[in-house]
Amino acid sequence: PKGIVGNLRVDFKPVDIEVIEKEVKDLQLGGDFYPFCASSHDVAIIIPYRNREDQLKALLRHLHPVLKRQNIHYRIFVVNQVGENKFNRAMLMNVGYAEAMKMFEYTCLVFHDVDLLPE
């Protein structure tokens, strides 16, 4: 697809979520992205999360442009653990999977850590 190659800006400066919302256009309510062409893939990105707001913002700011360039239908699920119990990443992944599949019959699921940026 056109625009799939080339450099992406990586910016680690903390920004407000409103800035990211303005930068990432064409998202549906709830974070769904549908490309203008027919997509052969429906992808759920599941991110286990707790208390890493700056990393989450940096990831979202970087990840949306990467995914949009692929011309795929996707939605990012941020699964938040509250409370003071030990962080249970596996449980959050299971919850994310269950909730994603309730919303749509995704053909691909990607489990991603909040503190890693794809290249």
C-alpha angles and dihedrals in degrees: 000000000000114000096019095122132056140070123315123209113245111200121177096181111122110248135177117264088243089065090054091048090054093047095048106064129184096037116143122225107289094028102285116151121198117184120227090246128060109281121216092196133061108195131189115197110202118197120186107214146183131156099339102112097152092049091047092052092048091049094048091046090053102034100053095061091046092053096041091055089059091063093228133137107248144160127195116221116199106196110200125202113207128194133044100283119121111284108266106199095171093053091050090051091052092048090047091051093049094048094045092052091050089059101043141351096255116195094202132034124194121193110204135179118235094230099054125084118203118230 
